[in-house]
CSV table of C-alpha atoms in Angstrom, one decimal:
chain,number,residue,atom,x,y,z
A,1,MET,CA,225.2,149.5,-73.6
A,2,ILE,CA,224.8,146.2,-75.5
A,3,ARG,CA,227.7,144.0,-74.4
A,4,LEU,CA,226.8,140.6,-75.8
A,5,LYS,CA,228.1,141.4,-79.3
A,6,ASP,CA,231.5,141.8,-77.7
A,7,LEU,CA,231.5,138.6,-75.8
A,8,LEU,CA,233.3,136.5,-78.4
A,9,ILE,CA,236.4,138.7,-78.2
A,10,GLU,CA,236.3,139.6,-74.6
A,11,GLN,CA,239.3,139.2,-72.2
A,12,PHE,CA,242.1,137.0,-73.6
A,13,GLY,CA,240.8,136.6,-77.1
A,14,ARG,CA,238.1,134.5,-78.7
A,15,ILE,CA,235.9,132.7,-76.2
A,16,ASP,CA,234.9,129.2,-77.2
A,17,SER,CA,231.5,129.3,-78.9
A,18,GLU,CA,230.6,125.9,-77.4
A,19,LEU,CA,231.1,127.3,-73.9
A,20,ILE,CA,228.6,130.2,-74.7
A,21,LEU,CA,226.0,127.7,-75.9
A,22,ALA,CA,226.5,125.3,-73.0
A,23,THR,CA,226.2,128.1,-70.5
A,24,THR,CA,223.0,129.3,-72.2
A,25,LEU,CA,221.5,125.8,-72.0
A,26,VAL,CA,222.4,125.3,-68.3
A,27,LEU,CA,221.3,128.7,-67.0
A,28,GLU,CA,218.2,129.0,-69.2
A,29,ALA,CA,216.8,125.5,-68.7
A,30,GLY,CA,219.0,123.4,-66.4
A,31,GLY,CA,216.3,123.5,-63.8
A,32,GLU,CA,214.1,121.6,-66.2
A,33,GLY,CA,216.5,118.7,-66.5
A,34,SER,CA,217.9,117.2,-69.7
A,35,ASN,CA,214.7,117.5,-71.6
A,36,GLY,CA,214.5,121.2,-70.8
A,37,MET,CA,218.0,121.8,-72.1
A,38,LEU,CA,217.4,119.7,-75.2
A,39,ALA,CA,214.3,121.7,-75.9
A,40,VAL,CA,216.1,125.0,-75.7
A,41,ALA,CA,218.9,123.7,-77.9
A,42,HIS,CA,216.3,122.8,-80.5
A,43,VAL,CA,214.8,126.3,-80.3
A,44,ILE,CA,218.2,127.8,-80.9
A,45,ASN,CA,218.8,125.4,-83.8
A,46,ASN,CA,215.4,126.2,-85.3
A,47,ARG,CA,216.1,129.9,-85.1
A,48,ALA,CA,219.5,129.5,-86.8
A,49,LYS,CA,217.9,127.3,-89.6
A,50,GLU,CA,215.3,130.0,-90.2
A,51,ASN,CA,217.8,132.9,-89.9
A,52,HIS,CA,215.3,134.2,-87.3
A,53,ASN,CA,214.9,138.0,-87.6
A,54,ALA,CA,217.9,138.0,-90.0
A,55,TRP,CA,220.2,137.4,-87.0
A,56,GLY,CA,222.2,134.8,-88.8
A,57,THR,CA,222.4,131.0,-89.4
A,58,ASN,CA,225.0,130.5,-86.7
A,59,PRO,CA,223.4,129.3,-83.4
A,60,VAL,CA,225.9,131.5,-81.4
A,61,LYS,CA,224.7,134.6,-83.3
A,62,GLN,CA,221.1,133.7,-82.4
A,63,VAL,CA,222.0,133.3,-78.7
A,64,LEU,CA,223.9,136.5,-78.5
A,65,GLN,CA,221.0,138.7,-79.6
A,66,PRO,CA,220.1,141.1,-76.7
A,67,TYR,CA,217.1,140.3,-74.5
A,68,GLN,CA,216.3,137.0,-76.2
A,69,PHE,CA,217.6,134.7,-73.5
A,70,SER,CA,217.1,136.1,-70.0
A,71,MET,CA,220.1,134.4,-68.4
A,72,TRP,CA,222.3,137.0,-70.3
A,73,ASN,CA,220.4,140.0,-68.9
A,74,ASP,CA,222.7,140.7,-66.0
A,75,TYR,CA,225.8,140.3,-68.2
A,76,ASN,CA,224.3,142.6,-70.8
A,77,ALA,CA,223.5,145.2,-68.2
A,78,GLY,CA,227.1,145.1,-67.0
A,79,SER,CA,226.4,143.7,-63.6
A,80,GLU,CA,228.0,140.3,-64.3
A,81,LYS,CA,231.3,139.3,-65.9
A,82,TRP,CA,231.7,136.5,-68.4
A,83,GLY,CA,233.9,134.5,-66.0
A,84,ASP,CA,231.1,134.7,-63.3
A,85,VAL,CA,228.5,133.6,-65.8
A,86,LEU,CA,230.6,130.6,-66.8
A,87,LYS,CA,231.4,129.7,-63.2
A,88,ARG,CA,227.7,129.6,-62.3
A,89,ALA,CA,227.0,127.3,-65.2
A,90,GLN,CA,230.0,125.0,-64.6
A,91,GLY,CA,229.1,124.8,-60.9
A,92,ARG,CA,226.0,122.8,-61.8
A,93,THR,CA,228.1,119.8,-62.5
A,94,ASP,CA,225.5,117.3,-63.7
A,95,GLN,CA,223.7,119.8,-65.9
A,96,TRP,CA,227.0,121.0,-67.4
A,97,SER,CA,228.1,117.4,-68.2
A,98,TYR,CA,224.9,117.1,-70.2
A,99,ALA,CA,224.9,120.5,-71.8
A,100,LEU,CA,228.5,120.6,-73.1
A,101,PRO,CA,228.2,117.6,-75.5
A,102,LEU,CA,224.8,119.0,-76.6
A,103,ALA,CA,226.4,122.4,-77.2
A,104,LYS,CA,229.0,120.7,-79.5
A,105,GLN,CA,226.2,119.2,-81.6
A,106,LEU,CA,224.3,122.5,-81.6
A,107,ARG,CA,227.4,124.4,-82.7
A,108,ALA,CA,227.9,121.9,-85.6
A,109,GLY,CA,224.2,122.4,-86.6
A,110,SER,CA,223.1,118.8,-86.2
A,111,ILE,CA,221.4,117.7,-82.9
A,112,SER,CA,221.2,113.9,-82.8
A,113,SER,CA,217.9,113.7,-80.8
A,114,LYS,CA,214.6,114.4,-82.4
A,115,ASP,CA,213.1,117.9,-82.1
A,116,ILE,CA,210.9,117.5,-79.0
A,117,THR,CA,209.6,121.1,-79.5
A,118,LEU,CA,208.0,120.3,-82.9
A,119,GLY,CA,209.7,123.1,-84.6
A,120,ALA,CA,209.5,125.8,-81.9
A,121,THR,CA,211.3,129.1,-82.3
A,122,PHE,CA,209.9,130.6,-79.0
A,123,TYR,CA,209.4,129.5,-75.5
A,124,TYR,CA,208.4,131.1,-72.2
A,125,ASN,CA,207.4,130.3,-68.6
A,126,PRO,CA,203.8,131.5,-68.2
A,127,LYS,CA,204.3,132.0,-64.4
A,128,THR,CA,207.4,134.2,-64.7
A,129,ALA,CA,207.3,135.8,-68.1
A,130,ASN,CA,206.9,139.5,-68.4
A,131,LYS,CA,203.6,140.1,-70.3
A,132,ASP,CA,205.2,142.8,-72.4
A,133,SER,CA,207.6,140.2,-73.8
A,134,LEU,CA,204.9,137.9,-75.0
A,135,GLY,CA,203.7,139.9,-78.0
A,136,PHE,CA,204.7,137.0,-80.3
A,137,THR,CA,201.9,134.9,-78.8
A,138,LYS,CA,199.3,137.5,-80.1
A,139,HIS,CA,200.6,137.2,-83.6
A,140,PRO,CA,198.0,135.7,-86.0
A,141,ASP,CA,200.5,133.2,-87.2
A,142,TYR,CA,201.6,132.0,-83.8
A,143,VAL,CA,201.0,128.3,-83.1
A,144,GLN,CA,201.7,126.6,-79.7
A,145,THR,CA,203.5,123.3,-80.4
A,146,LYS,CA,204.4,121.8,-77.0
A,147,THR,CA,204.6,122.2,-73.2
A,148,ILE,CA,207.7,120.8,-71.7
A,149,GLY,CA,208.1,121.1,-67.9
A,150,ARG,CA,207.3,124.7,-67.0
A,151,HIS,CA,208.0,126.1,-70.5
A,152,VAL,CA,205.5,126.6,-73.3
A,153,PHE,CA,206.9,126.3,-76.9
A,154,GLY,CA,205.6,127.7,-80.1
A,155,THR,CA,206.4,129.1,-83.6
A,156,LEU,CA,205.1,131.4,-86.3
A,157,ILE,CA,203.6,129.7,-89.4
A,158,ASN,CA,202.6,131.6,-92.5
A,159,LYS,CA,199.0,130.4,-92.5
A,160,SER,CA,198.4,131.8,-96.0
A,161,ALA,CA,201.1,129.6,-97.5
A,162,ASP,CA,200.5,125.9,-98.1
A,163,THR,CA,203.7,124.0,-97.7
A,164,LYS,CA,204.5,120.5,-96.6
A,165,LYS,CA,206.5,121.7,-93.6
A,166,GLN,CA,203.7,123.9,-92.3
A,167,ALA,CA,201.1,121.2,-92.8
A,168,ALA,CA,203.3,118.7,-90.9
A,169,VAL,CA,203.8,121.2,-88.0
A,170,LYS,CA,200.1,121.9,-87.8
A,171,GLN,CA,199.3,118.2,-87.9
A,172,ALA,CA,202.0,117.5,-85.3
A,173,THR,CA,200.5,120.2,-83.1
A,174,ASN,CA,197.0,118.7,-83.3
A,175,ILE,CA,198.2,115.2,-82.5
A,176,ASN,CA,200.5,116.4,-79.7
A,177,LYS,CA,197.6,118.0,-77.9
A,178,SER,CA,195.5,114.9,-77.7
A,179,THR,CA,197.3,111.7,-78.6
A,180,THR,CA,200.0,109.4,-77.2
A,181,HIS,CA,200.3,106.0,-78.8
A,182,ILE,CA,202.2,103.2,-77.1
A,183,VAL,CA,203.7,100.9,-79.8
A,184,LYS,CA,202.7,97.2,-79.5
A,185,SER,CA,203.4,94.1,-81.4
A,186,GLY,CA,202.0,94.2,-84.9
A,187,ASP,CA,202.0,98.0,-85.2
A,188,THR,CA,203.3,99.5,-88.5
A,189,LEU,CA,203.8,103.1,-89.6
A,190,SER,CA,201.3,102.7,-92.4
A,191,GLY,CA,198.7,101.2,-90.0
A,192,LEU,CA,199.3,104.0,-87.4
A,193,ALA,CA,199.2,106.7,-90.1
A,194,THR,CA,195.8,105.3,-91.3
A,195,LYS,CA,194.5,105.1,-87.8
A,196,TYR,CA,195.4,108.8,-87.0
A,197,LYS,CA,194.5,110.1,-90.5
A,198,ILE,CA,197.9,111.4,-91.4
A,199,THR,CA,200.6,110.4,-93.9
A,200,VAL,CA,203.5,108.1,-93.1
A,201,GLN,CA,205.9,110.9,-93.8
A,202,GLN,CA,204.1,113.2,-91.3
A,203,LEU,CA,204.2,110.4,-88.7
A,204,LYS,CA,207.9,110.0,-89.2
A,205,GLN,CA,208.5,113.8,-88.9
A,206,ILE,CA,206.4,114.1,-85.7
A,207,ASN,CA,208.4,111.3,-84.0
A,208,GLY,CA,211.8,112.1,-85.5
A,209,LEU,CA,212.1,108.8,-87.3
A,210,THR,CA,214.6,108.2,-90.1
A,211,SER,CA,213.5,104.7,-91.1
A,212,ASP,CA,210.3,102.8,-91.4
A,213,ASN,CA,211.1,100.5,-88.5
A,214,ILE,CA,209.4,101.0,-85.1
A,215,LYS,CA,210.0,99.2,-81.8
A,216,ILE,CA,207.7,98.1,-79.0
């Protein structure tokens, strides 16, 4: 029986959506620290933006899809109650204090930090993932975008279509695999774009910049 779809109205009425998101971040990636939780938040946000598998543009709806986020498996199987799930997450005090404000941003649909996953809609731990669950990595449109801690991130790109977004993600992926630039005095976006053979706009997208100013 699929129980996740009933979570929002369980027990004493509607459960706070932000608690569901924060709990997901802590129990999915709290062991990876703040960067791990931030990365998972961006995956959820990216899925919502793309209406991943027509599951909705609401981050909570994306989270509550069965068998997408393994921390919900025991709850979904009926071997764990929501109160126990929440207690486990809140028990990780430092992680919870970071995850809750991030969950508020995620619920609002606007994460203040740049997308460190470079547009990922999937992630997995190569050491613990069930091989049967990694079918998406065999898809001809799958592109690995980033490795953060123990997790590998990626997304599906329609390679037959030529759009600015897809070109930017492909370029970002190529640069991410080989290049880290430490900004020094005299550097400019236009100069760096020329050096790395990309456009200024792509450089800004890769680094989550909203202005033309860069700092040492």
